[in-house]
Amino acid sequence: MKPDYFIANNFKLPLDGTTKVMGIVNVTPDSFYDGGKYESTELAVEHALSLVAQGADMIDIGGQTTKPGSQPISAEVELARILPVISALKGKLNVPISVDTYKPQVVAGVIKAGVDVINLIFQDEASEKLILDMIGHTSMGLVLAHNSFPKMLDSDRALDQLKDFFNAQQQLLQGYGIGTERVLFDPALGYAYGLDLAGNLKVINEAKKLSDDFPMLYGYSQKQFIGDLTGSIAPGRLAGTQAVTAHLAAQGVDFVRVHEVAEAKQLLTMLNQIWRA
């Protein structure tokens, strides 16, 4: 059964059918969206505080880009980018701080730094076991993304395949002491983790089939599939991103992960007012 709340350390966010916003803070020199605009600690902290002021319900800090074709970096480099930002933000925010990573060494470092959520996409079984064991010994939250790459999902069966994956992961997480109230599931939109264009559209269009059963977070902001459909280049895909946000809100998705928080919050506020009229 889908829980009533998402719990991450001392934060308890209701899963009440109202879509909430995770704001993206890229502390990287090669982000596909902002190209390193917030690479410095000072600018990243300022940006995170601004996103919260705009209404972000959670902040997601990333120290390595995961865009297709990107080169991996060491855990040491990733930690050197994000730990100063986390340290500067702790105690200044009234929302959970999430870190987007897949490296066990980075997870260990940010747990010590006091983050509230790990935003995770598994790369291998060994790392998966290490990371889940670490998270299981905390009270923090987890965003768990689907990854079947290089195997592609069947676009006609993508929703059923995702349900099977999420159900299996719920059972796995229970074994590590991670309850369903501490987990958000992410279908991993885009081209990097098992979905083609038709699959992306299917998983967006019929999102309610997932959000009815699982706490869901969707990340799609400014992604390439929007550009392929609209002929636009990031960061000029806001209108396409907003169209996806509106549809997902109507489908009852719990969280959306976006770059432009103010615009997303304005859209969601208007939709909620219209639906209540």
mmCIF file of C-alpha atoms in Angstrom:
data_model
loop_
_atom_site.group_PDB
_atom_site.id
_atom_site.type_symbol
_atom_site.label_atom_id
_atom_site.label_comp_id
_atom_site.label_asym_id
_atom_site.label_seq_id
_atom_site.Cartn_x
_atom_site.Cartn_y
_atom_site.Cartn_z
ATOM 1 C CA MET A 1 0.000 0.000 0.000
ATOM 2 C CA LYS A 2 1.245 3.484 -0.836
ATOM 3 C CA PRO A 3 2.273 5.372 2.327
ATOM 4 C CA ASP A 4 0.731 8.671 3.407
ATOM 5 C CA TYR A 5 4.077 10.420 3.879
ATOM 6 C CA PHE A 6 7.610 10.531 2.554
ATOM 7 C CA ILE A 7 9.919 10.549 5.573
ATOM 8 C CA ALA A 8 13.559 11.635 5.438
ATOM 9 C CA ASN A 9 15.285 12.143 8.784
ATOM 10 C CA ASN A 10 13.221 14.802 10.580
ATOM 11 C CA PHE A 11 11.186 15.721 7.508
ATOM 12 C CA LYS A 12 7.706 14.306 6.904
ATOM 13 C CA LEU A 13 6.225 15.330 3.552
ATOM 14 C CA PRO A 14 2.584 14.371 2.875
ATOM 15 C CA LEU A 15 1.787 12.269 -0.178
ATOM 16 C CA ASP A 16 -1.657 13.787 -0.518
ATOM 17 C CA GLY A 17 -2.076 14.074 -4.275
ATOM 18 C CA THR A 18 -0.546 17.557 -4.400
ATOM 19 C CA THR A 19 2.560 17.607 -6.579
ATOM 20 C CA LYS A 20 5.686 18.889 -4.852
ATOM 21 C CA VAL A 21 8.864 20.268 -6.412
ATOM 22 C CA MET A 22 12.471 19.136 -6.086
ATOM 23 C CA GLY A 23 14.827 21.890 -7.233
ATOM 24 C CA ILE A 24 18.051 20.985 -9.043
ATOM 25 C CA VAL A 25 21.419 22.412 -7.997
ATOM 26 C CA ASN A 26 24.209 21.314 -10.347
ATOM 27 C CA VAL A 27 27.695 21.836 -8.912
ATOM 28 C CA THR A 28 29.383 20.714 -12.127
ATOM 29 C CA PRO A 29 31.340 22.400 -14.928
ATOM 30 C CA ASP A 30 29.553 20.436 -17.662
ATOM 31 C CA SER A 31 25.826 20.437 -16.873
ATOM 32 C CA PHE A 32 23.764 20.116 -20.056
ATOM 33 C CA TYR A 33 21.396 22.751 -18.675
ATOM 34 C CA ASP A 34 23.497 25.543 -17.190
ATOM 35 C CA GLY A 35 27.008 24.646 -18.350
ATOM 36 C CA GLY A 36 28.674 25.218 -14.995
ATOM 37 C CA LYS A 37 26.835 28.378 -13.981
ATOM 38 C CA TYR A 38 26.733 27.260 -10.336
ATOM 39 C CA GLU A 39 30.060 25.443 -10.207
ATOM 40 C CA SER A 40 31.465 27.511 -7.338
ATOM 41 C CA THR A 41 30.359 26.852 -3.761
ATOM 42 C CA GLU A 42 29.187 30.417 -3.249
ATOM 43 C CA LEU A 43 27.022 30.467 -6.368
ATOM 44 C CA ALA A 44 25.628 26.986 -5.705
ATOM 45 C CA VAL A 45 24.616 27.939 -2.164
ATOM 46 C CA GLU A 46 23.041 31.165 -3.376
ATOM 47 C CA HIS A 47 21.131 29.239 -6.040
ATOM 48 C CA ALA A 48 19.878 26.629 -3.561
ATOM 49 C CA LEU A 49 18.625 29.312 -1.177
ATOM 50 C CA SER A 50 16.918 31.037 -4.097
ATOM 51 C CA LEU A 51 15.152 27.831 -5.154
ATOM 52 C CA VAL A 52 13.830 27.308 -1.631
ATOM 53 C CA ALA A 53 12.634 30.919 -1.545
ATOM 54 C CA GLN A 54 10.801 30.194 -4.810
ATOM 55 C CA GLY A 55 8.983 27.305 -3.141
ATOM 56 C CA ALA A 56 11.100 24.182 -3.639
ATOM 57 C CA ASP A 57 9.998 21.377 -1.320
ATOM 58 C CA MET A 58 13.374 19.637 -1.593
ATOM 59 C CA ILE A 59 16.820 20.480 -2.998
ATOM 60 C CA ASP A 60 18.840 17.983 -5.046
ATOM 61 C CA ILE A 61 22.593 18.625 -5.244
ATOM 62 C CA GLY A 62 24.627 16.938 -7.959
ATOM 63 C CA GLY A 63 28.398 16.877 -8.335
ATOM 64 C CA GLN A 64 28.611 14.808 -11.505
ATOM 65 C CA THR A 65 26.602 15.170 -14.669
ATOM 66 C CA THR A 66 24.850 12.017 -15.858
ATOM 67 C CA LYS A 67 24.046 13.284 -19.335
ATOM 68 C CA PRO A 68 24.600 10.712 -22.111
ATOM 69 C CA GLY A 69 28.255 10.551 -23.124
ATOM 70 C CA SER A 70 29.531 12.257 -19.979
ATOM 71 C CA GLN A 71 32.853 11.151 -18.498
ATOM 72 C CA PRO A 72 32.905 9.730 -14.955
ATOM 73 C CA ILE A 73 34.817 11.491 -12.204
ATOM 74 C CA SER A 74 36.350 10.136 -9.016
ATOM 75 C CA ALA A 75 34.481 10.066 -5.722
ATOM 76 C CA GLU A 76 37.097 12.436 -4.328
ATOM 77 C CA VAL A 77 36.402 15.054 -6.993
ATOM 78 C CA GLU A 78 32.639 14.669 -6.576
ATOM 79 C CA LEU A 79 32.858 15.083 -2.808
ATOM 80 C CA ALA A 80 35.133 18.103 -3.158
ATOM 81 C CA ARG A 81 32.424 19.771 -5.230
ATOM 82 C CA ILE A 82 29.404 19.027 -3.068
ATOM 83 C CA LEU A 83 30.548 18.825 0.566
ATOM 84 C CA PRO A 84 31.258 22.573 0.903
ATOM 85 C CA VAL A 85 27.784 23.303 -0.490
ATOM 86 C CA ILE A 86 26.121 20.884 1.925
ATOM 87 C CA SER A 87 28.080 22.319 4.850
ATOM 88 C CA ALA A 88 27.077 25.876 3.948
ATOM 89 C CA LEU A 89 23.397 24.938 3.596
ATOM 90 C CA LYS A 90 22.976 22.833 6.739
ATOM 91 C CA GLY A 91 20.884 24.740 9.250
ATOM 92 C CA LYS A 92 19.784 27.312 6.679
ATOM 93 C CA LEU A 93 17.055 25.289 4.967
ATOM 94 C CA ASN A 94 13.663 24.086 6.141
ATOM 95 C CA VAL A 95 13.469 21.466 3.379
ATOM 96 C CA PRO A 96 15.315 18.161 2.862
ATOM 97 C CA ILE A 97 18.708 18.188 1.153
ATOM 98 C CA SER A 98 19.165 15.409 -1.391
ATOM 99 C CA VAL A 99 22.364 14.358 -3.143
ATOM 100 C CA ASP A 100 22.297 12.841 -6.626
ATOM 101 C CA THR A 101 25.008 10.152 -6.817
ATOM 102 C CA TYR A 102 25.676 6.461 -7.421
ATOM 103 C CA LYS A 103 29.077 6.052 -5.753
ATOM 104 C CA PRO A 104 29.291 4.307 -2.344
ATOM 105 C CA GLN A 105 32.173 6.541 -1.246
ATOM 106 C CA VAL A 106 30.129 9.646 -1.997
ATOM 107 C CA VAL A 107 27.092 8.250 -0.171
ATOM 108 C CA ALA A 108 29.264 7.581 2.890
ATOM 109 C CA GLY A 109 30.654 11.111 2.784
ATOM 110 C CA VAL A 110 27.335 12.894 2.468
ATOM 111 C CA ILE A 111 25.717 10.761 5.170
ATOM 112 C CA LYS A 112 28.413 12.035 7.526
ATOM 113 C CA ALA A 113 27.666 15.564 6.298
ATOM 114 C CA GLY A 114 24.029 15.167 7.361
ATOM 115 C CA VAL A 115 22.067 15.067 4.111
ATOM 116 C CA ASP A 116 18.483 13.855 4.231
ATOM 117 C CA VAL A 117 18.000 11.986 0.945
ATOM 118 C CA ILE A 118 20.110 9.993 -1.510
ATOM 119 C CA ASN A 119 18.921 10.260 -5.124
ATOM 120 C CA LEU A 120 20.237 7.026 -6.558
ATOM 121 C CA ILE A 121 20.452 5.192 -9.844
ATOM 122 C CA PHE A 122 22.248 1.880 -9.510
ATOM 123 C CA GLN A 123 25.163 1.061 -11.778
ATOM 124 C CA ASP A 124 26.173 -2.359 -10.416
ATOM 125 C CA GLU A 125 25.084 -4.921 -7.826
ATOM 126 C CA ALA A 126 28.105 -4.513 -5.563
ATOM 127 C CA SER A 127 27.570 -0.761 -5.199
ATOM 128 C CA GLU A 128 23.855 -1.339 -4.664
ATOM 129 C CA LYS A 129 24.465 -3.576 -1.653
ATOM 130 C CA LEU A 130 26.958 -1.182 -0.076
ATOM 131 C CA ILE A 131 24.724 1.849 -0.532
ATOM 132 C CA LEU A 132 21.525 0.214 0.709
ATOM 133 C CA ASP A 133 23.319 -1.125 3.762
ATOM 134 C CA MET A 134 24.532 2.390 4.609
ATOM 135 C CA ILE A 135 21.106 3.955 4.103
ATOM 136 C CA GLY A 136 19.446 1.163 6.079
ATOM 137 C CA HIS A 137 21.441 2.184 9.151
ATOM 138 C CA THR A 138 20.067 5.738 8.973
ATOM 139 C CA SER A 139 16.632 7.377 8.978
ATOM 140 C CA MET A 140 17.222 9.204 5.700
ATOM 141 C CA GLY A 141 15.110 8.997 2.566
ATOM 142 C CA LEU A 142 15.881 7.419 -0.798
ATOM 143 C CA VAL A 143 14.935 8.263 -4.361
ATOM 144 C CA LEU A 144 15.425 5.075 -6.346
ATOM 145 C CA ALA A 145 15.543 5.305 -10.124
ATOM 146 C CA HIS A 146 14.933 2.562 -12.645
ATOM 147 C CA ASN A 147 17.885 1.406 -14.733
ATOM 148 C CA SER A 148 17.747 -1.440 -17.250
ATOM 149 C CA PHE A 149 20.390 -0.071 -19.653
ATOM 150 C CA PRO A 150 21.627 -1.375 -22.053
ATOM 151 C CA LYS A 151 18.417 -3.404 -22.183
ATOM 152 C CA MET A 152 15.560 -1.221 -23.395
ATOM 153 C CA LEU A 153 12.044 -1.437 -22.031
ATOM 154 C CA ASP A 154 9.275 -2.385 -24.431
ATOM 155 C CA SER A 155 7.382 0.888 -24.914
ATOM 156 C CA ASP A 156 4.037 -0.959 -24.994
ATOM 157 C CA ARG A 157 4.834 -2.762 -21.733
ATOM 158 C CA ALA A 158 6.985 -0.117 -20.049
ATOM 159 C CA LEU A 159 4.509 0.609 -17.260
ATOM 160 C CA ASP A 160 4.127 -3.053 -16.336
ATOM 161 C CA GLN A 161 7.899 -3.512 -16.463
ATOM 162 C CA LEU A 162 8.406 -0.496 -14.203
ATOM 163 C CA LYS A 163 5.796 -1.791 -11.759
ATOM 164 C CA ASP A 164 7.596 -5.137 -11.623
ATOM 165 C CA PHE A 165 10.899 -3.342 -11.002
ATOM 166 C CA PHE A 166 9.485 -1.121 -8.244
ATOM 167 C CA ASN A 167 7.732 -4.034 -6.533
ATOM 168 C CA ALA A 168 10.948 -6.050 -6.562
ATOM 169 C CA GLN A 169 12.897 -3.096 -5.197
ATOM 170 C CA GLN A 170 10.387 -2.608 -2.378
ATOM 171 C CA GLN A 171 10.988 -6.191 -1.283
ATOM 172 C CA LEU A 172 14.748 -5.715 -1.547
ATOM 173 C CA LEU A 173 14.670 -2.486 0.467
ATOM 174 C CA GLN A 174 12.652 -4.092 3.255
ATOM 175 C CA GLY A 175 15.542 -6.502 3.736
ATOM 176 C CA TYR A 176 17.816 -3.540 4.431
ATOM 177 C CA GLY A 177 15.380 -1.974 6.883
ATOM 178 C CA ILE A 178 14.266 0.734 4.455
ATOM 179 C CA GLY A 179 10.480 1.077 4.699
ATOM 180 C CA THR A 180 8.226 2.255 1.896
ATOM 181 C CA GLU A 181 7.629 5.558 3.714
ATOM 182 C CA ARG A 182 11.307 6.419 3.115
ATOM 183 C CA VAL A 183 11.312 5.801 -0.640
ATOM 184 C CA LEU A 184 10.339 7.659 -3.800
ATOM 185 C CA PHE A 185 10.530 5.817 -7.117
ATOM 186 C CA ASP A 186 11.781 7.433 -10.329
ATOM 187 C CA PRO A 187 11.054 5.934 -13.786
ATOM 188 C CA ALA A 188 14.244 7.611 -15.117
ATOM 189 C CA LEU A 189 12.900 9.515 -18.091
ATOM 190 C CA GLY A 190 15.340 10.321 -20.865
ATOM 191 C CA TYR A 191 17.398 8.014 -23.030
ATOM 192 C CA ALA A 192 20.145 6.887 -20.649
ATOM 193 C CA TYR A 193 18.446 4.165 -18.596
ATOM 194 C CA GLY A 194 16.184 2.034 -20.771
ATOM 195 C CA LEU A 195 13.463 4.185 -22.354
ATOM 196 C CA ASP A 196 13.152 5.262 -25.983
ATOM 197 C CA LEU A 197 11.046 8.217 -27.136
ATOM 198 C CA ALA A 198 7.817 6.213 -27.292
ATOM 199 C CA GLY A 199 8.549 4.751 -23.868
ATOM 200 C CA ASN A 200 9.114 8.179 -22.345
ATOM 201 C CA LEU A 201 5.795 9.425 -23.673
ATOM 202 C CA LYS A 202 3.956 6.313 -22.487
ATOM 203 C CA VAL A 203 5.351 6.597 -18.957
ATOM 204 C CA ILE A 204 4.361 10.278 -18.846
ATOM 205 C CA ASN A 205 0.926 9.838 -20.384
ATOM 206 C CA GLU A 206 -0.121 7.004 -18.072
ATOM 207 C CA ALA A 207 1.733 8.149 -14.943
ATOM 208 C CA LYS A 208 -1.356 7.596 -12.781
ATOM 209 C CA LYS A 209 -0.895 3.844 -13.170
ATOM 210 C CA LEU A 210 2.355 4.250 -11.244
ATOM 211 C CA SER A 211 1.419 7.082 -8.881
ATOM 212 C CA ASP A 212 -1.668 5.232 -7.628
ATOM 213 C CA ASP A 213 0.531 2.440 -6.260
ATOM 214 C CA PHE A 214 3.942 3.984 -5.579
ATOM 215 C CA PRO A 215 5.349 7.251 -4.209
ATOM 216 C CA MET A 216 6.666 8.738 -7.457
ATOM 217 C CA LEU A 217 9.247 11.329 -8.440
ATOM 218 C CA TYR A 218 9.660 12.224 -12.118
ATOM 219 C CA GLY A 219 12.773 13.908 -13.517
ATOM 220 C CA TYR A 220 12.469 15.232 -17.073
ATOM 221 C CA SER A 221 13.386 18.907 -16.900
ATOM 222 C CA GLN A 222 14.910 20.229 -20.141
ATOM 223 C CA LYS A 223 15.785 16.694 -21.312
ATOM 224 C CA GLN A 224 16.671 15.671 -24.837
ATOM 225 C CA PHE A 225 13.395 13.900 -25.600
ATOM 226 C CA ILE A 226 11.616 17.250 -25.156
ATOM 227 C CA GLY A 227 14.058 18.799 -27.612
ATOM 228 C CA ASP A 228 13.531 15.973 -30.095
ATOM 229 C CA LEU A 229 9.789 16.609 -30.074
ATOM 230 C CA THR A 230 9.909 20.418 -30.124
ATOM 231 C CA GLY A 231 13.130 21.223 -31.965
ATOM 232 C CA SER A 232 14.416 23.169 -28.968
ATOM 233 C CA ILE A 233 17.812 23.222 -27.255
ATOM 234 C CA ALA A 234 18.436 23.385 -23.492
ATOM 235 C CA PRO A 235 17.918 25.681 -21.640
ATOM 236 C CA GLY A 236 15.168 26.695 -24.075
ATOM 237 C CA ARG A 237 12.848 23.783 -23.293
ATOM 238 C CA LEU A 238 10.905 25.391 -20.448
ATOM 239 C CA ALA A 239 7.544 25.339 -22.236
ATOM 240 C CA GLY A 240 7.940 21.652 -23.052
ATOM 241 C CA THR A 241 9.017 20.947 -19.493
ATOM 242 C CA GLN A 242 5.990 22.815 -18.146
ATOM 243 C CA ALA A 243 3.674 20.780 -20.372
ATOM 244 C CA VAL A 244 5.038 17.593 -18.815
ATOM 245 C CA THR A 245 4.707 19.070 -15.319
ATOM 246 C CA ALA A 246 1.057 19.936 -15.896
ATOM 247 C CA HIS A 247 0.220 16.468 -17.153
ATOM 248 C CA LEU A 248 2.053 14.725 -14.316
ATOM 249 C CA ALA A 249 0.289 16.890 -11.741
ATOM 250 C CA ALA A 250 -3.046 15.874 -13.244
ATOM 251 C CA GLN A 251 -1.917 12.246 -12.968
ATOM 252 C CA GLY A 252 -1.192 12.595 -9.251
ATOM 253 C CA VAL A 253 2.605 12.319 -9.366
ATOM 254 C CA ASP A 254 4.012 13.199 -5.948
ATOM 255 C CA PHE A 255 7.249 15.005 -6.876
ATOM 256 C CA VAL A 256 8.707 16.594 -9.982
ATOM 257 C CA ARG A 257 12.431 17.353 -10.268
ATOM 258 C CA VAL A 258 13.007 20.572 -12.216
ATOM 259 C CA HIS A 259 15.510 23.344 -12.867
ATOM 260 C CA GLU A 260 13.002 26.230 -12.961
ATOM 261 C CA VAL A 261 11.272 26.054 -9.590
ATOM 262 C CA ALA A 262 9.423 29.396 -9.665
ATOM 263 C CA GLU A 263 7.779 28.566 -12.981
ATOM 264 C CA ALA A 264 6.810 25.073 -11.832
ATOM 265 C CA LYS A 265 5.325 26.362 -8.579
ATOM 266 C CA GLN A 266 3.325 29.028 -10.399
ATOM 267 C CA LEU A 267 1.950 26.428 -12.795
ATOM 268 C CA LEU A 268 1.050 24.027 -9.982
ATOM 269 C CA THR A 269 -0.589 26.792 -7.947
ATOM 270 C CA MET A 270 -2.809 27.736 -10.882
ATOM 271 C CA LEU A 271 -3.729 24.125 -11.594
ATOM 272 C CA ASN A 272 -4.669 23.517 -7.961
ATOM 273 C CA GLN A 273 -6.829 26.649 -7.897
ATOM 274 C CA ILE A 274 -8.569 25.639 -11.130
ATOM 275 C CA TRP A 275 -9.224 22.091 -9.900
ATOM 276 C CA ARG A 276 -10.714 23.438 -6.651
ATOM 277 C CA ALA A 277 -13.015 25.967 -8.347
#
